[in-house]
Amino acid sequence: MISVCMATYNGEKYLREQVDSILAQLDSDDELIVSDDGSTDSTIEILKSYGDPRIKIFNNSTDHGVNGNFENALRHASGEYIFLSDQDDVWLPGKAQACVEALNDCACIVHDAIVVDGKLNATAPSFFAERKSGPGFWKNLYKNSYLGCCMAFRREVLEYALPYPKSLPIFQEGWIAMLAELNGTVKFIPFKGILFRRHDSNTSCTARKSSKSFLQMLSYRLKLLRLIAQRQYLHK
């Protein structure tokens, strides 16, 4: 069973394209878990208009923000295969199948993506090539190349990834994948599974250049290492 976990917030502009592309790849017993962070536009109305029992909507009433919103979705997921999804991309045919097959012998996978603008015009043929993406704990601590909307993982990962630390200094995909690197295996597969829409409203840190100073980045990495060490100790 697949659980696609999507975090929404005022996503009416691109939401229908994304939901259509996801539902086309889900079986009747799969689910699209949507955690909404208090949208004031027509996001909820769009989701309800499908009348599809696979779409399950949950209000994020506690820890607001991107990480808290995704964590709320993950807590409601019941599938063996967990996919992360933004509200504004488009899944390409074969994504779900390629990810499930790749997860047969690893804990977490990251697939490639075609980078597009707001109107789906391609701006880069490969996110991996642009970001120099690849596995490795220390490599990704230095420069994160995990992209949440390109990630899927086995349910076992949630056992050590949740709950997120309240002071987590990064977006949740980095936390999930780095713990998976230490407790299982993370694979980067060349399959281009989505049109990754890059626009002014992107929230992922991998969607834009960091504005932090060297000292801020060093402090952030040391804090992250401390949080990871604490979590590893608790889950020995």
mmCIF file of C-alpha atoms in Angstrom:
data_model
loop_
_atom_site.group_PDB
_atom_site.id
_atom_site.type_symbol
_atom_site.label_atom_id
_atom_site.label_comp_id
_atom_site.label_asym_id
_atom_site.label_seq_id
_atom_site.Cartn_x
_atom_site.Cartn_y
_atom_site.Cartn_z
ATOM 1 C CA MET A 1 0.000 0.000 0.000
ATOM 2 C CA ILE A 2 1.197 3.488 -0.918
ATOM 3 C CA SER A 3 0.664 6.584 1.206
ATOM 4 C CA VAL A 4 1.403 9.858 -0.555
ATOM 5 C CA CYS A 5 1.884 12.578 2.062
ATOM 6 C CA MET A 6 1.194 16.079 0.830
ATOM 7 C CA ALA A 7 1.425 19.332 2.778
ATOM 8 C CA THR A 8 -0.815 22.138 1.513
ATOM 9 C CA TYR A 9 -1.144 25.828 2.192
ATOM 10 C CA ASN A 10 -2.976 28.152 -0.188
ATOM 11 C CA GLY A 11 -2.082 25.893 -3.091
ATOM 12 C CA GLU A 12 -5.048 26.459 -5.365
ATOM 13 C CA LYS A 13 -2.959 27.691 -8.310
ATOM 14 C CA TYR A 14 -1.248 24.393 -9.138
ATOM 15 C CA LEU A 15 -2.980 21.847 -6.908
ATOM 16 C CA ARG A 16 -5.349 20.209 -9.384
ATOM 17 C CA GLU A 17 -2.561 19.368 -11.847
ATOM 18 C CA GLN A 18 -0.605 17.700 -9.075
ATOM 19 C CA VAL A 19 -3.508 15.755 -7.589
ATOM 20 C CA ASP A 20 -4.589 14.507 -11.026
ATOM 21 C CA SER A 21 -1.083 13.245 -11.746
ATOM 22 C CA ILE A 22 -0.891 11.423 -8.397
ATOM 23 C CA LEU A 23 -4.313 9.777 -8.404
ATOM 24 C CA ALA A 24 -3.669 8.385 -11.885
ATOM 25 C CA GLN A 25 -0.899 6.221 -10.374
ATOM 26 C CA LEU A 26 -2.615 5.038 -7.176
ATOM 27 C CA ASP A 27 -4.591 1.834 -6.741
ATOM 28 C CA SER A 28 -7.945 1.756 -4.982
ATOM 29 C CA ASP A 29 -6.396 0.799 -1.627
ATOM 30 C CA ASP A 30 -3.678 3.483 -1.737
ATOM 31 C CA GLU A 31 -4.122 6.909 -0.156
ATOM 32 C CA LEU A 32 -3.299 10.562 -0.640
ATOM 33 C CA ILE A 33 -2.873 12.034 2.834
ATOM 34 C CA VAL A 34 -3.213 15.818 2.781
ATOM 35 C CA SER A 35 -2.286 17.952 5.781
ATOM 36 C CA ASP A 36 -3.491 21.519 5.381
ATOM 37 C CA ASP A 37 -1.923 24.349 7.349
ATOM 38 C CA GLY A 38 -4.944 26.642 7.441
ATOM 39 C CA SER A 39 -5.434 27.543 3.785
ATOM 40 C CA THR A 40 -7.644 30.563 3.156
ATOM 41 C CA ASP A 41 -8.032 30.030 -0.600
ATOM 42 C CA SER A 42 -9.925 27.236 -2.392
ATOM 43 C CA THR A 43 -7.391 24.477 -1.607
ATOM 44 C CA ILE A 44 -9.782 22.442 0.550
ATOM 45 C CA GLU A 45 -12.697 22.931 -1.838
ATOM 46 C CA ILE A 46 -10.577 21.636 -4.726
ATOM 47 C CA LEU A 47 -9.601 18.532 -2.770
ATOM 48 C CA LYS A 48 -13.169 17.810 -1.663
ATOM 49 C CA SER A 49 -14.487 18.279 -5.191
ATOM 50 C CA TYR A 50 -12.854 15.017 -6.265
ATOM 51 C CA GLY A 51 -15.136 12.972 -4.025
ATOM 52 C CA ASP A 52 -12.379 10.364 -4.012
ATOM 53 C CA PRO A 53 -12.100 8.198 -0.876
ATOM 54 C CA ARG A 54 -8.353 7.881 -1.452
ATOM 55 C CA ILE A 55 -7.963 11.580 -0.583
ATOM 56 C CA LYS A 56 -7.865 12.020 3.191
ATOM 57 C CA ILE A 57 -7.672 15.577 4.492
ATOM 58 C CA PHE A 58 -6.371 16.493 7.931
ATOM 59 C CA ASN A 59 -6.118 19.931 9.482
ATOM 60 C CA ASN A 60 -2.713 20.776 10.925
ATOM 61 C CA SER A 61 -3.802 22.439 14.139
ATOM 62 C CA THR A 62 -0.611 22.130 16.183
ATOM 63 C CA ASP A 63 2.931 22.731 14.881
ATOM 64 C CA HIS A 64 2.506 25.093 11.937
ATOM 65 C CA GLY A 65 5.039 25.512 9.144
ATOM 66 C CA VAL A 66 6.429 23.166 6.495
ATOM 67 C CA ASN A 67 7.967 20.597 8.838
ATOM 68 C CA GLY A 68 4.998 20.488 11.192
ATOM 69 C CA ASN A 69 2.580 20.209 8.293
ATOM 70 C CA PHE A 70 4.425 17.271 6.747
ATOM 71 C CA GLU A 71 4.830 15.575 10.111
ATOM 72 C CA ASN A 72 1.075 15.765 10.585
ATOM 73 C CA ALA A 73 0.575 14.042 7.237
ATOM 74 C CA LEU A 74 3.125 11.338 8.043
ATOM 75 C CA ARG A 75 1.426 10.578 11.346
ATOM 76 C CA HIS A 76 -1.789 9.765 9.501
ATOM 77 C CA ALA A 77 -0.173 7.575 6.838
ATOM 78 C CA SER A 78 -0.865 3.852 7.000
ATOM 79 C CA GLY A 79 0.975 2.540 3.937
ATOM 80 C CA GLU A 80 4.149 0.490 3.707
ATOM 81 C CA TYR A 81 5.552 2.814 1.047
ATOM 82 C CA ILE A 82 5.606 6.510 1.960
ATOM 83 C CA PHE A 83 5.939 9.220 -0.678
ATOM 84 C CA LEU A 84 6.490 12.914 0.018
ATOM 85 C CA SER A 85 4.678 15.338 -2.254
ATOM 86 C CA ASP A 86 4.549 19.093 -2.656
ATOM 87 C CA GLN A 87 1.357 20.779 -3.795
ATOM 88 C CA ASP A 88 2.728 22.333 -6.968
ATOM 89 C CA ASP A 89 4.676 19.729 -8.965
ATOM 90 C CA VAL A 90 3.484 17.151 -11.497
ATOM 91 C CA TRP A 91 4.163 13.417 -11.252
ATOM 92 C CA LEU A 92 5.403 11.821 -14.468
ATOM 93 C CA PRO A 93 4.095 8.414 -15.608
ATOM 94 C CA GLY A 94 5.739 5.449 -13.913
ATOM 95 C CA LYS A 95 6.922 7.296 -10.797
ATOM 96 C CA ALA A 96 5.024 5.196 -8.268
ATOM 97 C CA GLN A 97 6.037 1.884 -9.817
ATOM 98 C CA ALA A 98 9.696 2.874 -10.205
ATOM 99 C CA CYS A 99 9.917 3.972 -6.575
ATOM 100 C CA VAL A 100 8.251 0.869 -5.143
ATOM 101 C CA GLU A 101 10.523 -1.389 -7.183
ATOM 102 C CA ALA A 102 13.604 0.532 -6.029
ATOM 103 C CA LEU A 103 12.522 0.210 -2.399
ATOM 104 C CA ASN A 104 12.692 -3.585 -2.550
ATOM 105 C CA ASP A 105 16.292 -3.505 -1.333
ATOM 106 C CA CYS A 106 16.736 -0.148 0.406
ATOM 107 C CA ALA A 107 15.098 2.037 3.037
ATOM 108 C CA CYS A 108 14.827 5.265 1.079
ATOM 109 C CA ILE A 109 15.140 6.409 -2.518
ATOM 110 C CA VAL A 110 15.570 9.757 -4.218
ATOM 111 C CA HIS A 111 14.770 10.011 -7.916
ATOM 112 C CA ASP A 112 15.759 12.651 -10.438
ATOM 113 C CA ALA A 113 13.464 15.403 -11.721
ATOM 114 C CA ILE A 114 13.044 17.749 -14.642
ATOM 115 C CA VAL A 115 13.171 21.327 -13.371
ATOM 116 C CA VAL A 116 10.438 23.567 -14.788
ATOM 117 C CA ASP A 117 9.097 27.065 -14.290
ATOM 118 C CA GLY A 118 5.600 28.005 -13.173
ATOM 119 C CA LYS A 119 4.177 27.211 -16.602
ATOM 120 C CA LEU A 120 5.945 23.823 -16.825
ATOM 121 C CA ASN A 121 8.566 25.019 -19.282
ATOM 122 C CA ALA A 122 11.759 23.023 -18.736
ATOM 123 C CA THR A 123 14.638 25.050 -17.306
ATOM 124 C CA ALA A 124 16.995 22.168 -16.454
ATOM 125 C CA PRO A 125 16.802 18.586 -17.777
ATOM 126 C CA SER A 126 18.137 17.034 -14.571
ATOM 127 C CA PHE A 127 17.950 18.206 -10.972
ATOM 128 C CA PHE A 128 20.643 15.656 -10.089
ATOM 129 C CA ALA A 129 23.077 17.179 -12.589
ATOM 130 C CA GLU A 130 22.287 20.701 -11.464
ATOM 131 C CA ARG A 131 22.683 19.910 -7.768
ATOM 132 C CA LYS A 132 25.405 17.233 -8.141
ATOM 133 C CA SER A 133 23.123 14.952 -6.161
ATOM 134 C CA GLY A 134 24.234 11.682 -4.658
ATOM 135 C CA PRO A 135 24.128 9.510 -1.541
ATOM 136 C CA GLY A 136 26.340 9.795 1.498
ATOM 137 C CA PHE A 137 25.812 11.185 4.982
ATOM 138 C CA TRP A 138 28.779 13.553 5.016
ATOM 139 C CA LYS A 139 28.282 14.668 1.427
ATOM 140 C CA ASN A 140 24.718 15.743 2.168
ATOM 141 C CA LEU A 141 25.618 17.273 5.497
ATOM 142 C CA TYR A 142 27.995 19.525 3.564
ATOM 143 C CA LYS A 143 25.519 20.267 0.773
ATOM 144 C CA ASN A 144 22.028 18.817 0.903
ATOM 145 C CA SER A 145 20.903 17.122 -2.308
ATOM 146 C CA TYR A 146 17.829 15.398 -0.911
ATOM 147 C CA LEU A 147 14.662 16.766 -2.507
ATOM 148 C CA GLY A 148 11.549 15.810 -0.565
ATOM 149 C CA CYS A 149 9.192 15.737 -3.536
ATOM 150 C CA CYS A 150 11.549 13.176 -5.133
ATOM 151 C CA MET A 151 11.735 10.928 -2.071
ATOM 152 C CA ALA A 152 9.989 7.714 -1.073
ATOM 153 C CA PHE A 153 10.800 5.409 1.796
ATOM 154 C CA ARG A 154 9.685 2.316 3.641
ATOM 155 C CA ARG A 155 7.486 2.664 6.690
ATOM 156 C CA GLU A 156 10.277 1.515 8.992
ATOM 157 C CA VAL A 157 11.994 4.877 8.495
ATOM 158 C CA LEU A 158 9.227 6.600 10.470
ATOM 159 C CA GLU A 159 10.230 4.593 13.544
ATOM 160 C CA TYR A 160 13.390 6.661 13.942
ATOM 161 C CA ALA A 161 12.499 9.823 12.010
ATOM 162 C CA LEU A 162 9.430 10.775 14.059
ATOM 163 C CA PRO A 163 8.831 12.897 15.974
ATOM 164 C CA TYR A 164 10.791 15.743 14.408
ATOM 165 C CA PRO A 165 12.865 17.688 16.933
ATOM 166 C CA LYS A 166 11.176 21.004 17.699
ATOM 167 C CA SER A 167 14.451 22.800 16.987
ATOM 168 C CA LEU A 168 15.164 21.013 13.700
ATOM 169 C CA PRO A 169 17.293 23.483 11.676
ATOM 170 C CA ILE A 170 16.559 21.979 8.245
ATOM 171 C CA PHE A 171 13.623 20.982 6.112
ATOM 172 C CA GLN A 172 12.317 17.546 6.965
ATOM 173 C CA GLU A 173 13.583 15.689 3.889
ATOM 174 C CA GLY A 174 17.173 16.151 5.046
ATOM 175 C CA TRP A 175 16.352 14.831 8.507
ATOM 176 C CA ILE A 176 14.567 11.765 7.128
ATOM 177 C CA ALA A 177 17.185 10.871 4.534
ATOM 178 C CA MET A 178 20.220 11.414 6.761
ATOM 179 C CA LEU A 179 18.772 9.114 9.402
ATOM 180 C CA ALA A 180 18.003 6.597 6.665
ATOM 181 C CA GLU A 181 21.642 6.819 5.559
ATOM 182 C CA LEU A 182 22.714 5.802 9.071
ATOM 183 C CA ASN A 183 20.081 3.118 9.669
ATOM 184 C CA GLY A 184 19.528 1.625 6.245
ATOM 185 C CA THR A 185 20.391 2.374 2.658
ATOM 186 C CA VAL A 186 19.558 5.430 0.549
ATOM 187 C CA LYS A 187 19.652 5.098 -3.233
ATOM 188 C CA PHE A 188 19.630 7.841 -5.832
ATOM 189 C CA ILE A 189 17.981 6.532 -8.991
ATOM 190 C CA PRO A 190 18.229 8.287 -12.385
ATOM 191 C CA PHE A 191 14.512 7.935 -13.146
ATOM 192 C CA LYS A 192 12.968 11.377 -13.698
ATOM 193 C CA GLY A 193 9.758 11.084 -11.752
ATOM 194 C CA ILE A 194 8.362 14.606 -11.596
ATOM 195 C CA LEU A 195 8.258 18.011 -13.144
ATOM 196 C CA PHE A 196 9.781 19.973 -10.272
ATOM 197 C CA ARG A 197 8.130 23.350 -10.425
ATOM 198 C CA ARG A 198 10.533 26.055 -9.287
ATOM 199 C CA HIS A 199 8.902 29.405 -8.590
ATOM 200 C CA ASP A 200 8.968 32.261 -6.091
ATOM 201 C CA SER A 201 6.808 30.425 -3.541
ATOM 202 C CA ASN A 202 8.957 27.272 -3.231
ATOM 203 C CA THR A 203 9.676 26.390 0.386
ATOM 204 C CA SER A 204 12.344 23.700 -0.009
ATOM 205 C CA CYS A 205 15.894 24.787 0.767
ATOM 206 C CA THR A 206 17.098 22.841 -2.290
ATOM 207 C CA ALA A 207 14.959 25.021 -4.546
ATOM 208 C CA ARG A 208 17.045 28.117 -4.011
ATOM 209 C CA LYS A 209 20.505 29.327 -3.060
ATOM 210 C CA SER A 210 21.149 29.725 0.653
ATOM 211 C CA SER A 211 21.499 33.245 2.014
ATOM 212 C CA LYS A 212 23.150 32.124 5.255
ATOM 213 C CA SER A 213 26.686 33.172 6.166
ATOM 214 C CA PHE A 214 29.523 30.684 6.663
ATOM 215 C CA LEU A 215 29.200 30.891 10.463
ATOM 216 C CA GLN A 216 25.447 30.388 10.269
ATOM 217 C CA MET A 217 25.900 27.334 8.053
ATOM 218 C CA LEU A 218 28.552 25.902 10.388
ATOM 219 C CA SER A 219 26.296 26.438 13.405
ATOM 220 C CA TYR A 220 23.397 24.806 11.587
ATOM 221 C CA ARG A 221 25.452 21.718 10.721
ATOM 222 C CA LEU A 222 26.758 21.317 14.268
ATOM 223 C CA LYS A 223 23.230 21.595 15.632
ATOM 224 C CA LEU A 224 22.001 19.038 13.135
ATOM 225 C CA LEU A 225 24.788 16.618 14.056
ATOM 226 C CA ARG A 226 23.882 16.955 17.725
ATOM 227 C CA LEU A 227 20.200 16.237 17.043
ATOM 228 C CA ILE A 228 21.060 13.226 14.872
ATOM 229 C CA ALA A 229 23.405 11.837 17.544
ATOM 230 C CA GLN A 230 20.688 12.228 20.164
ATOM 231 C CA ARG A 231 18.131 10.428 17.993
ATOM 232 C CA GLN A 232 20.541 7.612 17.156
ATOM 233 C CA TYR A 233 21.261 7.131 20.868
ATOM 234 C CA LEU A 234 17.552 6.927 21.680
ATOM 235 C CA HIS A 235 16.927 4.349 18.956
ATOM 236 C CA LYS A 236 19.838 1.995 19.564
#
